[in-house]
Amino acid sequence: MPSLPPAELTDAQAVVWRDVIGSLPGGWLTQAAYPILIAFCRHVCRARMLERQIARLEPEWTRLDSGLERLDRLLAVAERETRAMTACARALRLTPQAQMHPRTAGRAVSALAKVAAICPPITSVTAGAVPR
């Protein structure tokens, strides 16, 4: 699996590529999956760019119809990018759910339930208590 991102990616997209490739075991992706990974990198960067634009909007701008419309449009586009990014991540099996076999997930949940049964929950009363 090459660690070098394709030349068609921007610098920011190339960073995402290297992060993804570096976090996967060898042989996780074949070359046939590269177009999806390229799309994923682009969606991640677009989502970040949209979030920066949303963060720059001043709250008082939403009092104007045009400001509220702009915010609504930005949020809608950001949601589409997030959906596309998530679809690519699932197709590439990058999500934790996709990387864990259902039986393994079930065993992990079962183990947590056993620990929860043994250990009492932390409450505001027990959180500040000093053990004796």
XYZ file of C-alpha atoms in Angstrom:
132
model
C 0.000 0.000 0.000
C 1.679 3.248 -1.053
C 2.157 5.883 1.602
C 2.451 8.590 -1.019
C -0.841 10.293 -1.841
C -1.823 10.804 -5.482
C -0.601 14.040 -7.051
C -4.181 15.140 -7.727
C -4.813 15.750 -4.017
C -4.229 19.115 -2.382
C -1.775 19.366 0.506
C -4.586 19.158 3.088
C -6.154 16.180 1.313
C -2.745 14.492 1.160
C -2.453 14.810 4.948
C -5.797 13.013 5.330
C -4.605 10.319 2.885
C -1.414 9.731 4.893
C -3.369 9.669 8.170
C -5.761 7.036 6.824
C -3.090 4.891 5.186
C -0.913 5.142 8.296
C -3.708 3.979 10.574
C -4.589 0.846 8.587
C -2.891 -2.535 8.641
C -0.955 -3.461 5.516
C -3.118 -4.806 2.737
C -6.331 -3.272 4.122
C -6.987 -1.349 0.909
C -6.316 -2.463 -2.624
C -5.607 -0.106 -5.483
C -9.214 -0.561 -6.604
C -10.320 1.308 -3.457
C -8.126 4.351 -4.123
C -10.846 6.358 -5.920
C -13.056 5.991 -2.838
C -10.178 7.000 -0.561
C -9.508 10.028 -2.778
C -13.187 11.014 -2.487
C -13.039 10.471 1.288
C -10.028 12.800 1.590
C -11.818 15.477 -0.427
C -15.016 15.172 1.636
C -13.061 15.438 4.896
C -11.358 18.631 3.734
C -14.576 20.142 2.410
C -16.343 19.367 5.676
C -13.545 21.093 7.601
C -13.700 24.130 5.301
C -17.461 24.385 5.754
C -17.096 24.110 9.529
C -14.626 27.022 9.481
C -17.145 29.092 7.501
C -19.946 28.189 9.912
C -17.756 29.073 12.900
C -17.019 32.522 11.417
C -20.695 33.442 11.242
C -21.532 35.975 13.908
C -24.665 35.200 15.989
C -26.131 38.630 15.313
C -26.076 37.908 11.575
C -28.807 35.317 12.098
C -31.181 38.110 13.113
C -31.253 39.093 9.440
C -33.080 36.871 6.984
C -30.046 36.788 4.692
C -27.777 35.694 7.549
C -30.163 32.952 8.609
C -30.478 31.771 5.003
C -26.687 31.657 4.648
C -26.349 29.651 7.850
C -29.075 27.257 6.706
C -27.366 26.735 3.339
C -23.972 26.169 4.966
C -25.451 23.668 7.424
C -27.226 21.808 4.602
C -24.045 21.567 2.522
C -22.051 20.516 5.598
C -24.573 17.763 6.294
C -24.279 16.491 2.711
C -20.489 16.443 2.993
C -20.699 14.553 6.274
C -23.041 11.982 4.733
C -20.749 11.531 1.733
C -17.693 11.292 3.984
C -19.432 8.681 6.150
C -20.481 6.674 3.089
C -16.888 6.607 1.856
C -15.607 5.628 5.309
C -18.082 2.758 5.463
C -17.222 1.599 1.950
C -13.544 1.573 2.919
C -14.380 -0.136 6.250
C -12.725 2.676 8.232
C -15.384 2.959 10.931
C -14.900 1.103 14.237
C -18.107 -0.825 13.595
C -16.840 -2.037 10.228
C -13.517 -3.154 11.707
C -15.021 -5.280 14.468
C -16.726 -8.616 13.929
C -20.271 -8.655 15.390
C -19.354 -11.484 17.792
C -16.384 -9.515 19.088
C -18.595 -6.473 19.604
C -21.115 -8.620 21.451
C -18.398 -9.998 23.724
C -17.160 -6.481 24.476
C -20.668 -5.330 25.412
C -21.138 -8.441 27.560
C -17.850 -7.798 29.360
C -18.868 -4.192 30.048
C -22.192 -5.384 31.444
C -20.365 -7.739 33.838
C -18.115 -4.911 35.039
C -21.129 -2.641 35.489
C -22.812 -5.328 37.596
C -19.772 -5.609 39.876
C -18.891 -1.913 40.167
C -21.496 0.491 41.551
C -22.105 3.549 39.371
C -20.344 6.775 40.314
C -22.776 9.330 41.628
C -22.284 12.816 42.963
C -22.519 11.360 46.482
C -19.852 8.672 45.918
C -17.632 10.781 43.669
C -16.465 12.999 46.522
C -16.393 10.272 49.151
C -13.060 9.278 50.623
C -12.569 5.498 50.913
C -11.899 4.221 54.441
